[in-house]
Short mmCIF file of C-alpha atoms in Angstrom, two decimals:
data_model
loop_
_atom_site.label_atom_id
_atom_site.label_comp_id
_atom_site.label_asym_id
_atom_site.label_seq_id
_atom_site.Cartn_x
_atom_site.Cartn_y
_atom_site.Cartn_z
CA UNK X 1 0.01 0.03 -0.01
CA UNK X 2 2.50 2.60 1.10
CA UNK X 3 4.96 1.41 -1.44
CA UNK X 4 2.48 2.15 -4.21
CA UNK X 5 2.26 5.66 -2.92
CA UNK X 6 6.02 6.21 -2.55
CA UNK X 7 6.80 4.62 -5.98
CA UNK X 8 4.08 6.98 -7.48
CA UNK X 9 5.58 9.97 -5.60
CA UNK X 10 9.11 9.12 -6.69
CA UNK X 11 8.02 8.96 -10.30
CA UNK X 12 6.41 12.42 -10.13
CA UNK X 13 9.69 13.81 -8.89
CA UNK X 14 11.50 12.04 -11.79
CA UNK X 15 8.85 13.45 -14.18
CA UNK X 16 9.43 16.93 -12.75
CA UNK X 17 13.20 16.73 -13.55
CA UNK X 18 12.95 14.92 -16.92
CA UNK X 19 9.59 15.35 -18.26
CA UNK X 20 9.62 11.72 -19.40
CA UNK X 21 6.06 10.45 -19.75
CA UNK X 22 7.02 7.02 -18.54
CA UNK X 23 7.44 8.48 -14.99
CA UNK X 24 3.99 10.26 -15.18
CA UNK X 25 2.42 7.02 -16.40
CA UNK X 26 3.98 5.05 -13.65
CA UNK X 27 2.66 7.62 -11.02
CA UNK X 28 -0.76 7.39 -12.54
CA UNK X 29 -0.60 3.49 -12.47
CA UNK X 30 0.40 3.58 -8.77
CA UNK X 31 -2.61 5.89 -8.04
CA UNK X 32 -4.91 3.47 -9.84
CA UNK X 33 -3.56 0.51 -7.76
CA UNK X 34 -4.30 2.54 -4.62
CA UNK X 35 -7.80 3.13 -5.99
CA UNK X 36 -8.27 -0.66 -6.48
CA UNK X 37 -7.18 -1.21 -2.83
CA UNK X 38 -9.77 1.36 -1.78
CA UNK X 39 -12.46 -0.38 -3.71
CA UNK X 40 -11.52 -3.57 -1.76
CA UNK X 41 -12.68 -1.56 1.27
CA UNK X 42 -9.11 -0.84 2.57
CA UNK X 43 -9.52 2.36 4.41
CA UNK X 44 -5.78 2.75 5.02
CA UNK X 45 -5.06 3.99 1.49
CA UNK X 46 -7.39 6.95 1.28
CA UNK X 47 -4.80 9.56 2.38
CA UNK X 48 -2.30 8.12 0.10
CA UNK X 49 -4.69 8.50 -2.85
CA UNK X 50 -5.44 12.17 -1.80
CA UNK X 51 -1.82 13.04 -1.50
CA UNK X 52 -0.90 11.43 -4.79
CA UNK X 53 -3.85 13.29 -6.60
CA UNK X 54 -2.78 16.57 -5.12
CA UNK X 55 0.89 16.07 -6.27
CA UNK X 56 -0.28 15.13 -9.77
CA UNK X 57 -2.20 18.32 -9.90
CA UNK X 58 0.76 20.43 -8.69
CA UNK X 59 3.18 18.73 -11.02
CA UNK X 60 0.94 19.04 -14.02
CA UNK X 61 0.34 22.69 -13.13
CA UNK X 62 -3.35 22.49 -13.22
CA UNK X 63 -3.90 25.94 -11.93
CA UNK X 64 -7.61 25.89 -11.97
CA UNK X 65 -7.50 22.91 -9.68
CA UNK X 66 -5.07 24.17 -7.18
CA UNK X 67 -7.76 24.67 -4.44
CA UNK X 68 -9.09 21.18 -5.07
CA UNK X 69 -5.40 19.86 -4.59
CA UNK X 70 -4.93 21.72 -1.31
CA UNK X 71 -8.25 20.39 -0.07
CA UNK X 72 -7.07 16.92 -0.93
CA UNK X 73 -3.81 17.45 1.10
CA UNK X 74 -5.92 18.81 3.98
CA UNK X 75 -8.22 15.83 3.89
CA UNK X 76 -5.17 13.44 3.70
CA UNK X 77 -3.72 14.94 6.89
CA UNK X 78 -6.96 14.68 8.70
CA UNK X 79 -7.51 11.13 7.48
CA UNK X 80 -3.94 10.17 8.53
CA UNK X 81 -4.51 11.63 12.09
CA UNK X 82 -7.88 9.79 12.42
CA UNK X 83 -6.13 6.62 11.56
CA UNK X 84 -3.47 7.33 14.15
CA UNK X 85 -0.69 7.60 11.37
CA UNK X 86 1.53 10.34 12.81
CA UNK X 87 4.11 9.73 10.10
CA UNK X 88 1.66 10.11 7.19
CA UNK X 89 0.18 13.21 8.80
CA UNK X 90 3.71 14.69 9.04
CA UNK X 91 4.28 13.76 5.30
CA UNK X 92 0.90 15.38 4.22
CA UNK X 93 1.94 18.59 6.04
CA UNK X 94 5.41 18.48 4.36
CA UNK X 95 3.62 18.23 0.97
CA UNK X 96 1.20 21.03 1.91
CA UNK X 97 4.20 23.21 2.73
CA UNK X 98 5.95 22.35 -0.61
CA UNK X 99 2.75 23.06 -2.49
CA UNK X 100 2.59 26.51 -0.96
CA UNK X 101 6.40 26.93 -1.89
CA UNK X 102 5.88 26.15 -5.53
CA UNK X 103 6.34 29.47 -7.13
CA UNK X 104 4.56 28.24 -10.26
CA UNK X 105 1.29 27.88 -8.28
CA UNK X 106 -1.13 30.61 -7.72
CA UNK X 107 -1.23 29.63 -4.10
CA UNK X 108 2.46 30.52 -3.56
CA UNK X 109 2.63 31.76 -0.04
CA UNK X 110 5.73 31.53 2.16
CA UNK X 111 3.91 32.10 5.46
CA UNK X 112 1.56 29.20 4.72
CA UNK X 113 4.49 27.13 3.77
CA UNK X 114 6.41 27.87 6.97
CA UNK X 115 3.17 27.10 9.00
CA UNK X 116 2.90 23.67 7.51
CA UNK X 117 6.58 22.93 7.53
CA UNK X 118 6.62 23.70 11.29
CA UNK X 119 3.74 21.32 11.60
CA UNK X 120 5.58 18.60 9.70
CA UNK X 121 8.60 19.10 11.74
CA UNK X 122 6.57 18.88 15.06
CA UNK X 123 4.79 15.61 13.69
CA UNK X 124 8.10 13.98 12.57
CA UNK X 125 9.68 14.81 15.98
CA UNK X 126 6.74 13.48 17.82
CA UNK X 127 6.99 10.31 15.71
CA UNK X 128 10.63 10.04 16.71
CA UNK X 129 12.07 10.78 13.16
CA UNK X 130 14.79 13.14 14.36
CA UNK X 131 16.91 12.61 11.29
CA UNK X 132 14.02 13.89 9.01
CA UNK X 133 13.52 16.75 11.39
CA UNK X 134 17.23 17.64 10.87
CA UNK X 135 16.95 17.21 7.12
CA UNK X 136 13.95 19.49 6.96
CA UNK X 137 15.46 22.20 9.21
CA UNK X 138 18.64 22.30 7.05
CA UNK X 139 16.83 22.26 3.75
CA UNK X 140 14.24 24.93 4.78
CA UNK X 141 16.34 26.94 7.25
CA UNK X 142 15.69 30.19 5.53
CA UNK X 143 11.92 29.61 5.41
CA UNK X 144 11.68 28.59 8.98
CA UNK X 145 13.82 31.54 10.05
CA UNK X 146 12.16 34.02 7.94
CA UNK X 147 8.69 33.13 9.36
CA UNK X 148 9.29 32.08 12.95
CA UNK X 149 6.23 30.85 14.84
CA UNK X 150 3.88 33.35 13.14
CA UNK X 151 0.26 32.58 13.76
CA UNK X 152 -1.35 31.71 10.38
CA UNK X 153 -4.70 33.27 10.00
CA UNK X 154 -5.52 31.22 6.81
CA UNK X 155 -4.34 27.88 8.11
CA UNK X 156 -6.30 28.39 11.35
CA UNK X 157 -9.24 26.45 10.22
CA UNK X 158 -7.04 23.73 8.50
CA UNK X 159 -4.72 23.48 11.32
CA UNK X 160 -3.27 20.04 12.11
CA UNK X 161 -2.83 20.67 15.84
#
């Protein structure tokens, strides 16, 4: 289950760098496999489907569907929390932050990105993934320092706390 998601996500990253359709096709195939699992009444895959759909939307620059993609990421985080999957909740927050950091998107917003990145760091830390916390703090140091602990008005209703 999770492997389908991560294979799909890795292929989306490869597609972003190379624009080779085989990567995009593999990502879509992984999303479809997850959908098949969901049809078999496997509730543990819904948040993976939502995150993969949202990333597909972002990667394909479907500007008219950005809000839908963000809603899917919000729903993925909520679903992961309800299932007790702190790690998947952290990952959904990381994806939300990256979505807001994507300067090609109309939703580009560094304050929102910083808010969700802090949420991701907190969840990863609570999970015990200290190496991931250090990685994010290094990679997004400027973002986290430029927007320290600001209360996010927009994210208040979508907060993961």
